[in-house]
Short mmCIF file of C-alpha atoms and ligand atoms in Angstrom, two decimals:
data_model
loop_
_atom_site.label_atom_id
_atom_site.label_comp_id
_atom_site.label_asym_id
_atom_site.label_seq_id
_atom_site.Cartn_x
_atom_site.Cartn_y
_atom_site.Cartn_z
CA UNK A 1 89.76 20.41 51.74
CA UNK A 2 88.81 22.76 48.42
CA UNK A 3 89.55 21.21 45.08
CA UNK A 4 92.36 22.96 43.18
CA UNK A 5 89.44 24.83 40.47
CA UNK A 6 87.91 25.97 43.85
CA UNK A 7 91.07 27.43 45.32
CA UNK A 8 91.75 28.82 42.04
CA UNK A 9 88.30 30.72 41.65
CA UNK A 10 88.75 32.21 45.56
CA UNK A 11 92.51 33.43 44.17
CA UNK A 12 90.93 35.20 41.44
CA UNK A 13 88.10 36.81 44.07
CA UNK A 14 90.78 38.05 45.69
CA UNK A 15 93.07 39.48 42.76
CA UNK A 16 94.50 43.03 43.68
CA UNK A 17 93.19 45.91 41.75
CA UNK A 18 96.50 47.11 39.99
CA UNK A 19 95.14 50.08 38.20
CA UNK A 20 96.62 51.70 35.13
CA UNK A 21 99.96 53.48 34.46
CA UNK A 22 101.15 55.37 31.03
CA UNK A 23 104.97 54.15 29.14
CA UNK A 24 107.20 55.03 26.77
CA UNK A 25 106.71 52.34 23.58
CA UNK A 26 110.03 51.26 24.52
CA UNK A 27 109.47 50.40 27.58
CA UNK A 28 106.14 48.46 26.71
CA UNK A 29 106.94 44.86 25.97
CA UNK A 30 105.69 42.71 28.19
CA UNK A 31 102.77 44.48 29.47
CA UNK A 32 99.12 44.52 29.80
CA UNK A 33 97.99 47.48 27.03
CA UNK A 34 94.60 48.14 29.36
CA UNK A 35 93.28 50.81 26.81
CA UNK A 36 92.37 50.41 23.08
CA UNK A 37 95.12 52.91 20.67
CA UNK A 38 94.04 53.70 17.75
CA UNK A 39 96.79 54.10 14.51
CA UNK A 40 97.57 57.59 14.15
CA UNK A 41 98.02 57.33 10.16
CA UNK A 42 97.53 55.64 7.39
CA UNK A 43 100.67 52.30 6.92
CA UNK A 44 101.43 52.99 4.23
CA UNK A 45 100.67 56.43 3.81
CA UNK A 46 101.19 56.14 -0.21
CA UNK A 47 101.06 53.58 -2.38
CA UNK A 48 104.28 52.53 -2.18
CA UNK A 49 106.59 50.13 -4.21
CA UNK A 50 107.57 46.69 -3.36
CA UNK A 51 110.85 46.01 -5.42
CA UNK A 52 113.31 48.16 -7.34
CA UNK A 53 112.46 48.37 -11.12
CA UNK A 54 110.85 50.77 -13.43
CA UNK A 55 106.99 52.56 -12.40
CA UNK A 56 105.27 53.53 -15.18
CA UNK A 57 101.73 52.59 -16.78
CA UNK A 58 100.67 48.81 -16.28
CA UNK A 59 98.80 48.84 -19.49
CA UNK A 60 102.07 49.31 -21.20
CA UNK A 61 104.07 47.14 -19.69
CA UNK A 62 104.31 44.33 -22.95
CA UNK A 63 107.85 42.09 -23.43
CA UNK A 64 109.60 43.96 -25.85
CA UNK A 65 108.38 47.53 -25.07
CA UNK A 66 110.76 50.31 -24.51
CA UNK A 67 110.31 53.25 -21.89
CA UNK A 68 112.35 56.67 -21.25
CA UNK A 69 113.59 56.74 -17.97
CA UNK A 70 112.79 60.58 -16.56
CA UNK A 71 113.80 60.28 -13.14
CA UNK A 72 113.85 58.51 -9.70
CA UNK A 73 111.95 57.64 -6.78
CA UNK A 74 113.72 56.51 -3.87
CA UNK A 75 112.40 55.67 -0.09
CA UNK A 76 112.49 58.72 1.43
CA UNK A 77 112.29 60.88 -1.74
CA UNK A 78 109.48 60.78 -3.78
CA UNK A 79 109.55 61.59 -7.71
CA UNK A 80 107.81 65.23 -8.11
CA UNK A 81 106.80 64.72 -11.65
CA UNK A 82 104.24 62.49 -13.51
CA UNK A 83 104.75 59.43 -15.12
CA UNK A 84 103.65 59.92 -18.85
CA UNK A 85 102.79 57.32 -22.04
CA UNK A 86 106.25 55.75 -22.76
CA UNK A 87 107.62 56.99 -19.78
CA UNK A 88 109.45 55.00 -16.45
CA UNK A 89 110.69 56.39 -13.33
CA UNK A 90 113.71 54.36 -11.78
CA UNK A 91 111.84 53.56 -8.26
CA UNK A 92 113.42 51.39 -5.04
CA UNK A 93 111.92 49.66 -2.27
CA UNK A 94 109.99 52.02 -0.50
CA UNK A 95 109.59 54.89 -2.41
CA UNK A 96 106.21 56.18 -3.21
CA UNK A 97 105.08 55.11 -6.53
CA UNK A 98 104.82 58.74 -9.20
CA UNK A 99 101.49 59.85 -10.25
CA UNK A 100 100.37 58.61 -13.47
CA UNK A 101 101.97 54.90 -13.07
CA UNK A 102 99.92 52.09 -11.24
CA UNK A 103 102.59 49.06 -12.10
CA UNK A 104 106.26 48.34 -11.39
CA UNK A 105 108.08 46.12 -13.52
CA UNK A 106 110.64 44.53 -11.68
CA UNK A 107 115.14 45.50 -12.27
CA UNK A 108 115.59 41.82 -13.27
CA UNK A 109 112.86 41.95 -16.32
CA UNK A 110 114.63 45.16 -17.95
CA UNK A 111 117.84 45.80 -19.49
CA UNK A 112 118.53 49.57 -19.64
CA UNK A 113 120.42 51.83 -21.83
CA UNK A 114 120.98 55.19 -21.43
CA UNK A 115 117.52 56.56 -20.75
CA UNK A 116 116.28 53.81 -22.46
CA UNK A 117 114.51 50.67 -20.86
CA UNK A 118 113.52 47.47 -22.65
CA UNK A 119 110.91 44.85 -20.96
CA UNK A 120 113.33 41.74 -22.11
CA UNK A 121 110.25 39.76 -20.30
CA UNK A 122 106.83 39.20 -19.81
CA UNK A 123 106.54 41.31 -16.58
CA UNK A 124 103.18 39.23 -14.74
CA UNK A 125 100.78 40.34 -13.25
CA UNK A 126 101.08 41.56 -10.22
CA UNK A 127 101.72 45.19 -10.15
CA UNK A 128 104.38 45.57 -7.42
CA UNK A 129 102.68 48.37 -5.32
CA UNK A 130 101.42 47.85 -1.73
CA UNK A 131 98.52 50.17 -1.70
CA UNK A 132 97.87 52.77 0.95
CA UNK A 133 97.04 51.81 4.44
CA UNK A 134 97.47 48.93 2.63
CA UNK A 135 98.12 47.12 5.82
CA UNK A 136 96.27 49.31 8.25
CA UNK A 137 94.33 52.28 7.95
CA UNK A 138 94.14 55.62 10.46
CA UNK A 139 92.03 54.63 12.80
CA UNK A 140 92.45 50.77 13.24
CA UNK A 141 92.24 50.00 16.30
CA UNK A 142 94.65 47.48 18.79
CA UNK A 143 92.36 46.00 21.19
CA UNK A 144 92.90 45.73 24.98
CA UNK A 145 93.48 44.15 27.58
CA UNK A 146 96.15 42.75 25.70
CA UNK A 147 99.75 41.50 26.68
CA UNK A 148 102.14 43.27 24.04
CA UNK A 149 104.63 40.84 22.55
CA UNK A 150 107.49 42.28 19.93
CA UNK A 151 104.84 42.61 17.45
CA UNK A 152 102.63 44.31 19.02
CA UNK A 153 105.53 46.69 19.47
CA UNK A 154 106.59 47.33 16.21
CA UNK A 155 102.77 47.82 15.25
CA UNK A 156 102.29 50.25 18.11
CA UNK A 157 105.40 52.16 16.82
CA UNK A 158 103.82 52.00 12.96
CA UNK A 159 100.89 53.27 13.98
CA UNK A 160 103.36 56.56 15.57
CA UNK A 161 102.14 55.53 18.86
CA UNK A 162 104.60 56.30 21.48
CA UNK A 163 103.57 55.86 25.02
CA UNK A 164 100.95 53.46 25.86
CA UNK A 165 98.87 52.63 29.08
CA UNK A 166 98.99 49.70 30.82
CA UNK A 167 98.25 47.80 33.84
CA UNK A 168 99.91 48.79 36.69
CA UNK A 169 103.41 46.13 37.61
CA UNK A 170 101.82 44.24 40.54
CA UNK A 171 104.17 44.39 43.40
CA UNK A 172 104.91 40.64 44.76
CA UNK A 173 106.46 41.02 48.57
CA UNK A 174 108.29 37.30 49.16
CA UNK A 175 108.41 36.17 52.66
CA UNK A 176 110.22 32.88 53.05
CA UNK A 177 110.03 31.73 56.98
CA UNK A 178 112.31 29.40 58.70
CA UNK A 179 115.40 29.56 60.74
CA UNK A 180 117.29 26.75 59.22
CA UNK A 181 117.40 29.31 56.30
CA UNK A 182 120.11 31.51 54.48
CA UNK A 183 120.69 33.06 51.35
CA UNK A 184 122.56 31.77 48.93
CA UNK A 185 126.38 32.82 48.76
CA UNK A 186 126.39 33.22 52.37
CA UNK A 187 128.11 30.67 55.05
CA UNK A 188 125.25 28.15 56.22
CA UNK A 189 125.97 26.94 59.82
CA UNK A 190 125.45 22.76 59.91
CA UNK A 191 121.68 22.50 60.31
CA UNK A 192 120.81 24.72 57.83
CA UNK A 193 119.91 24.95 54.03
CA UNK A 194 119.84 27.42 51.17
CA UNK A 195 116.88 29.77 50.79
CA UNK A 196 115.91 28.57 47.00
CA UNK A 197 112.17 29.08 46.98
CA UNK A 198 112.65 33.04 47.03
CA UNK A 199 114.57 33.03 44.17
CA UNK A 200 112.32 30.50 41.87
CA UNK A 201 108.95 32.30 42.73
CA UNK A 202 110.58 35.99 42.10
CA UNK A 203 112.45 34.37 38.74
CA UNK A 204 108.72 33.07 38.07
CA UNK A 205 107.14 36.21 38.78
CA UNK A 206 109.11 38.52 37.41
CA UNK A 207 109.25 36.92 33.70
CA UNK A 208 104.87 37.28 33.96
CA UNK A 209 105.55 41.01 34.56
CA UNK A 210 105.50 41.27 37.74
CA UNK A 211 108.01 42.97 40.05
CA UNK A 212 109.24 41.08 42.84
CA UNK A 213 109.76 42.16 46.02
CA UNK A 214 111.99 39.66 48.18
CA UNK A 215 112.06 40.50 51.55
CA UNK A 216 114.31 39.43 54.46
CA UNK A 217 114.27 35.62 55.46
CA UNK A 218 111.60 35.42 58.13
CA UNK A 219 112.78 33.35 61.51
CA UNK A 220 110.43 30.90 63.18
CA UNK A 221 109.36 33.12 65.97
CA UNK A 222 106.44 35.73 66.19
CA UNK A 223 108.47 38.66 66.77
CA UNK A 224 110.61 38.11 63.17
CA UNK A 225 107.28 37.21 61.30
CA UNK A 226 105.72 40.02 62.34
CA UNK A 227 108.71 42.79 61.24
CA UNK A 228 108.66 41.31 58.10
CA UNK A 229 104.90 41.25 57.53
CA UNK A 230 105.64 44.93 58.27
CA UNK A 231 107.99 44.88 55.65
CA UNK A 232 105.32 43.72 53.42
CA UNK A 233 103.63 46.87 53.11
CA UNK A 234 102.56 48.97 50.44
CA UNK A 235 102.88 45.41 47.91
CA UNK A 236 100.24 44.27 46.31
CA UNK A 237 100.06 40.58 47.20
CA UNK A 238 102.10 39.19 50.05
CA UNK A 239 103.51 35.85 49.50
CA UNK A 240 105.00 33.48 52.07
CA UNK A 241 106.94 30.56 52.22
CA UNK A 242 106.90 27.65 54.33
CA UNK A 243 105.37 27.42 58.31
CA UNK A 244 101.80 27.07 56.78
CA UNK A 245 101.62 22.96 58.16
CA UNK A 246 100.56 22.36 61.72
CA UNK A 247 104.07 21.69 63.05
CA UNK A 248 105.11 23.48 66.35
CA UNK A 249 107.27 26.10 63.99
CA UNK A 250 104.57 26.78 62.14
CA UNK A 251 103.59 30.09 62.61
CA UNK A 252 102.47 32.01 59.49
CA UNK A 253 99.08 31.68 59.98
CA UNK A 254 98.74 32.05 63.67
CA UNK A 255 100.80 35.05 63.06
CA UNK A 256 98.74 36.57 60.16
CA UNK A 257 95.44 35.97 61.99
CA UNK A 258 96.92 38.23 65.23
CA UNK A 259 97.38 40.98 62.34
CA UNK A 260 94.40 40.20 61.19
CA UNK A 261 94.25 38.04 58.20
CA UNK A 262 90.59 37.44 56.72
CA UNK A 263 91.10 33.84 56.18
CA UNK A 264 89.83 32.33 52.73
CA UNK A 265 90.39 28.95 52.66
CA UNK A 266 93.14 26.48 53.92
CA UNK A 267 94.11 23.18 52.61
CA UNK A 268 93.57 22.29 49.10
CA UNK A 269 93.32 18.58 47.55
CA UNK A 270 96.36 18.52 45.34
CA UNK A 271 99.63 17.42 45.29
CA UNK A 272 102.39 18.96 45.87
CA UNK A 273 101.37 21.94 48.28
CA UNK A 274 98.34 20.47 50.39
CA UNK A 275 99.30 23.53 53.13
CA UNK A 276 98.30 26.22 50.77
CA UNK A 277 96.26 29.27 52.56
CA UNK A 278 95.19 32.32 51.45
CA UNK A 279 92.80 35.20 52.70
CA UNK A 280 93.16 39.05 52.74
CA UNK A 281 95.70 41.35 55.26
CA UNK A 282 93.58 44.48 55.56
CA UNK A 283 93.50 45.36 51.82
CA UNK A 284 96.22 43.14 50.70
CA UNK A 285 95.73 39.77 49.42
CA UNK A 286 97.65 37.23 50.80
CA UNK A 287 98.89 33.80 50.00
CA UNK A 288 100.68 31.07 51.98
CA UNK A 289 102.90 28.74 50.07
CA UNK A 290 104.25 25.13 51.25
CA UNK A 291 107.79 25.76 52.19
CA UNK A 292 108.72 22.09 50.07
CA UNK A 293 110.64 23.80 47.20
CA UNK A 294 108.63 21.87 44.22
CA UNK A 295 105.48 22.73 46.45
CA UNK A 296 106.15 26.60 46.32
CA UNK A 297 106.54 26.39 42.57
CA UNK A 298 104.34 24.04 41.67
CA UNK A 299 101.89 26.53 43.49
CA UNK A 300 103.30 29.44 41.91
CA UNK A 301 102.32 27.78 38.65
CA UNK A 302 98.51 26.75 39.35
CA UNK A 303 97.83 29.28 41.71
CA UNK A 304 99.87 32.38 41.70
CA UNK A 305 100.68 33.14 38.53
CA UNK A 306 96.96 33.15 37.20
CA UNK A 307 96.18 35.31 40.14
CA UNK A 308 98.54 37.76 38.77
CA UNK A 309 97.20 37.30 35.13
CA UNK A 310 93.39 37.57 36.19
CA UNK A 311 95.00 40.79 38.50
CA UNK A 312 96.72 42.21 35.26
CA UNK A 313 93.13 41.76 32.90
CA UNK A 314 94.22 38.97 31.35
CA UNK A 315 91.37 37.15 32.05
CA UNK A 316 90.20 34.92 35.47
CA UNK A 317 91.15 31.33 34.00
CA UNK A 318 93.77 27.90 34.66
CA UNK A 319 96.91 27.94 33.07
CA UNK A 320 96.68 26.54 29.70
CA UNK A 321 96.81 22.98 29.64
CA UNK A 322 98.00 21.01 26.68
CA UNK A 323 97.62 16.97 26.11
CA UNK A 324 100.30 14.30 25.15
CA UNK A 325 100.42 10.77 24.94
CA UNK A 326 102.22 8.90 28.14
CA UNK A 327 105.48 7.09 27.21
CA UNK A 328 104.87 4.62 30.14
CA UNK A 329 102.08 3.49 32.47
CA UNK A 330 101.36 5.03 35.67
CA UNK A 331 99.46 3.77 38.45
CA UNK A 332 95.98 5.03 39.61
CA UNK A 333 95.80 8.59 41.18
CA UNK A 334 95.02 8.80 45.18
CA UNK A 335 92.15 11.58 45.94
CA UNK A 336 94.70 14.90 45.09
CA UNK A 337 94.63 16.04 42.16
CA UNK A 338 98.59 15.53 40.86
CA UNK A 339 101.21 17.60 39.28
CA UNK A 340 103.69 15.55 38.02
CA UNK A 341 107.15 16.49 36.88
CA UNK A 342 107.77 14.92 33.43
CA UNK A 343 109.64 15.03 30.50
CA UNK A 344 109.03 15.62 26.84
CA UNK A 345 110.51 12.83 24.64
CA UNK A 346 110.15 11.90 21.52
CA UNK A 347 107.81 8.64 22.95
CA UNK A 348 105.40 11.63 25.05
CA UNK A 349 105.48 12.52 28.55
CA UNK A 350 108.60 10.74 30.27
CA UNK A 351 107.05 11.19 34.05
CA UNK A 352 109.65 11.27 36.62
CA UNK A 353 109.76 8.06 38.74
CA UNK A 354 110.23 10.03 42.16
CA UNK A 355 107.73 12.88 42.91
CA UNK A 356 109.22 13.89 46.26
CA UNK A 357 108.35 17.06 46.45
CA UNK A 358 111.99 18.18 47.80
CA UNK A 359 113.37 17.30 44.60
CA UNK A 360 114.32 20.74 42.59
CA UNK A 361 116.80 18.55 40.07
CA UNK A 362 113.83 16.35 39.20
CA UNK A 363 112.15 20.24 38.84
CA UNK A 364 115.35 21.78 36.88
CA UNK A 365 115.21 18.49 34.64
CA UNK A 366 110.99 18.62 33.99
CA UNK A 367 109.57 20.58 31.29
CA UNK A 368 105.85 19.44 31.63
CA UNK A 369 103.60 19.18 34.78
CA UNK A 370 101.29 15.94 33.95
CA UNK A 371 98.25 16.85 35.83
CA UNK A 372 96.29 13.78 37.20
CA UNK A 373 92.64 14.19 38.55
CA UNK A 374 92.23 13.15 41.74
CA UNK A 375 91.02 9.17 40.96
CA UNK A 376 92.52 8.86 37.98
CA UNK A 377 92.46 5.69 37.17
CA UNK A 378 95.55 3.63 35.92
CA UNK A 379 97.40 5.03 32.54
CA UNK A 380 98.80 3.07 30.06
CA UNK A 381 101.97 4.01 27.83
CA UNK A 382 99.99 5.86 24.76
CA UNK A 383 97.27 7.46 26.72
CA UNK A 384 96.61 10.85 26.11
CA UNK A 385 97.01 13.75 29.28
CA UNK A 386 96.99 17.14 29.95
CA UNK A 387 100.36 18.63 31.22
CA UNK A 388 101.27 22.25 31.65
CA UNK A 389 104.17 23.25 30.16
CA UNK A 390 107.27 24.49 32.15
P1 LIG B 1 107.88 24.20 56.21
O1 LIG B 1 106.64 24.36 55.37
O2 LIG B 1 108.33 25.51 56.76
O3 LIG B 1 107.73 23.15 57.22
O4 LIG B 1 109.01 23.73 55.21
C1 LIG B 1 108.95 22.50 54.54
C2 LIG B 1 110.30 22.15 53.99
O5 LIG B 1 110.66 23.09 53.02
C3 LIG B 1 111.42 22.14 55.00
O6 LIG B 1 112.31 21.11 54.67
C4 LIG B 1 112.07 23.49 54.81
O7 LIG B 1 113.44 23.49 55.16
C5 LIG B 1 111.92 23.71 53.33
N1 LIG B 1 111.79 25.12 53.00
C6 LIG B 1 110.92 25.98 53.56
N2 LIG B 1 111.06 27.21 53.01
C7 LIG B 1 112.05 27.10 52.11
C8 LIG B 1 112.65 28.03 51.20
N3 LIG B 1 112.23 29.31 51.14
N4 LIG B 1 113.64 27.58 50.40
C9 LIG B 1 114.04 26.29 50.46
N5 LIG B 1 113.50 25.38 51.27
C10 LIG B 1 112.52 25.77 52.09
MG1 LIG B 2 109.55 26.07 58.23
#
């Protein structure tokens, strides 16, 4: 049996080559930018004022001083004239600041008259003007790979960028096997269950940018596995659920070795989702999850989805651990390595008292996976772990 890092590093051999597609801004967020842009113009392209007031000379700008007002700048329309000695130009948010001043003194420190302004305060020192490209120049450049959040957005769209290339949406085909299985809303007959494990991994996959693929429900027998491994084509990882132990049903890998599966490894030393396999299908990688429905997402956690990252550019590595303190003891860690489903509280890491790994309300209910090495010894309430983060 392969350690969970080893499974991990044969996933990310395996990673499908995605390849690069070009989208409109809008349709951006989300993705992997796989190409450097470069801003298109200056932000701002003027020196532009901050607040609405009065531009006109800083070196004039004394309490007490008095000022002709000769125009007005607003965003969007600029003041065509020059700002003289002893002269203001009523400017607003925005709106690029006249030639000839270099300070604006702020609505609240004037009283006006007529044409006439008075400085009824000191106006400090700060001049009120974002310079030009003040907050990026023509020419910065927005590093890739990169996955663009909102802000990225609304940079992108500053910098009049409007279509960007990214990585290619990796195409997840979702095979769950069994025949005591049946999708939810219809009528189960009395030995059989809800498919749930579909659902979770394509909810999972889909909010990492991925598009899911879920294909029919796969019955125990050779001749169903096979149409639906048929099905499978043209994705760009095949996942399946359940038959991977090395019960009489169990069929997934039997099957995918008669189509040919290159096998990679089988087994790994963690717990939940000891069954795991994966290997290559002609070009397609493939990966078989336990059909235990905390197994399957557990797994999709700490195996698929940094797959899928490492597949999208965003870099070959585990899924970001964090560390809390343990609100109560646990007992020493067997040889697997141990996700456990846990809660954060206020005292740390409330860890679930039964682990079965059937359990999807002790799942629903977690919001941390405490990850025990395999040996760990005994915890007490205080000690710091690592946990991933639901
Ligand atoms: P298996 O790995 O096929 O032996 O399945 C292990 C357990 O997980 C059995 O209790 C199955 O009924 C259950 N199971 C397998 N696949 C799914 C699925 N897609 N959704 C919900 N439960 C499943
Ligand atoms: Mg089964």
């Amino acid at each position: 049996m392969i350690s969970v890092a080893e499974a991990r590093a044969a996933l990310f051999a395996l990673a499908p080559d995605l390849g690069d597609e070009t989208v409109p801004l809008a349709e951006a967020a989300g993705r992997v930018l796989s190409a450097p842009v470069a801003a298109r113009r200056d932000q701002p392209p003027f020196a532009a004022s901050a607040m609405d007031g009065y531009a006109l000379k800083g070196v004039e700008a004394d309490e007490h001083a008095q000022f002709k007002v000769i125009g007005e700048a607003a965003a969007g329309h600029g003041f065509e004239g020059r700002v003289g000695a002893g002269q203001a130009v009523r400017i607003f948010t925005g709106a690029p600041v006249p030639e000839g001043a270099d300070f604006v003194v702020i609505q609240e420190d004037t009283s006006r008259a007529g044409d006439v302004i008075t400085l009824i305060s000191a106006p400090g020192s700060g001049s009120n003007i974002r310079p030009a490209a003040g907050d990026f120049a023509a020419g910065t450049v927005l590093d890739a790979p990169r996955l663009l959040r909102a802000a990225d957005i609304a940079l992108l769209a500053a910098m009049n960028v409007d279509r960007v290339t990214v990585r290619r949406k990796p195409v997840v085909a979702l095979i769950s096997t069994g025949d005591e299985l049946v999708m939810p809303g219809e009528a189960p007959g009395p030995d059989q269950i809800i498919v749930s494990n579909t659902f979770g991994l394509a909810a999972l996959l889909e909010a990492a940018g991925c598009t899911a693929r879920m294909l029919p429900i796969a019955r125990d027998t050779r001749d169903s596995l096979r149409t639906v491994f048929d099905l499978a084509r043209g994705a760009d990882l095949i996942v399946t659920i359940g038959g991977a132990s090395v019960g009489d049903h169990d069929l997934v890998a039997d099957v995918a070795a008669e189509l040919g599966m290159e096998q990679s490894f089988y087994k790994v030393a963690m717990r939940p989702g000891k069954p795991l396999m994966a290997g290559r299908l002609g070009d397609t990688p493939m990966v078989g999850l336990p059909g235990n429905p905390v197994s399957a997402m557990v797994c999709g956690h700490v195996f698929v989805l940094p797959m899928l990252r490492a597949a999208l550019g965003l870099g070959a590595s585990a899924p970001e651990a964090r560390s809390a303190p343990l609100a109560h003891p646990l007992p020493e860690n067997g040889p697997r390595e141990h996700y456990m489903r846990a809660k954060i509280g206020p005292q740390g890491l409330d860890v679930a008292d039964n682990q079965d790994s059937s359990l999807l309300t002790v799942l629903a209910r977690a919001d941390a996976l405490v990850i025990r090495p395999p040996h760990d010894p005994a915890r007490a309430a205080g000690d710091v772990v690592r946990y991933l983060p639901l």
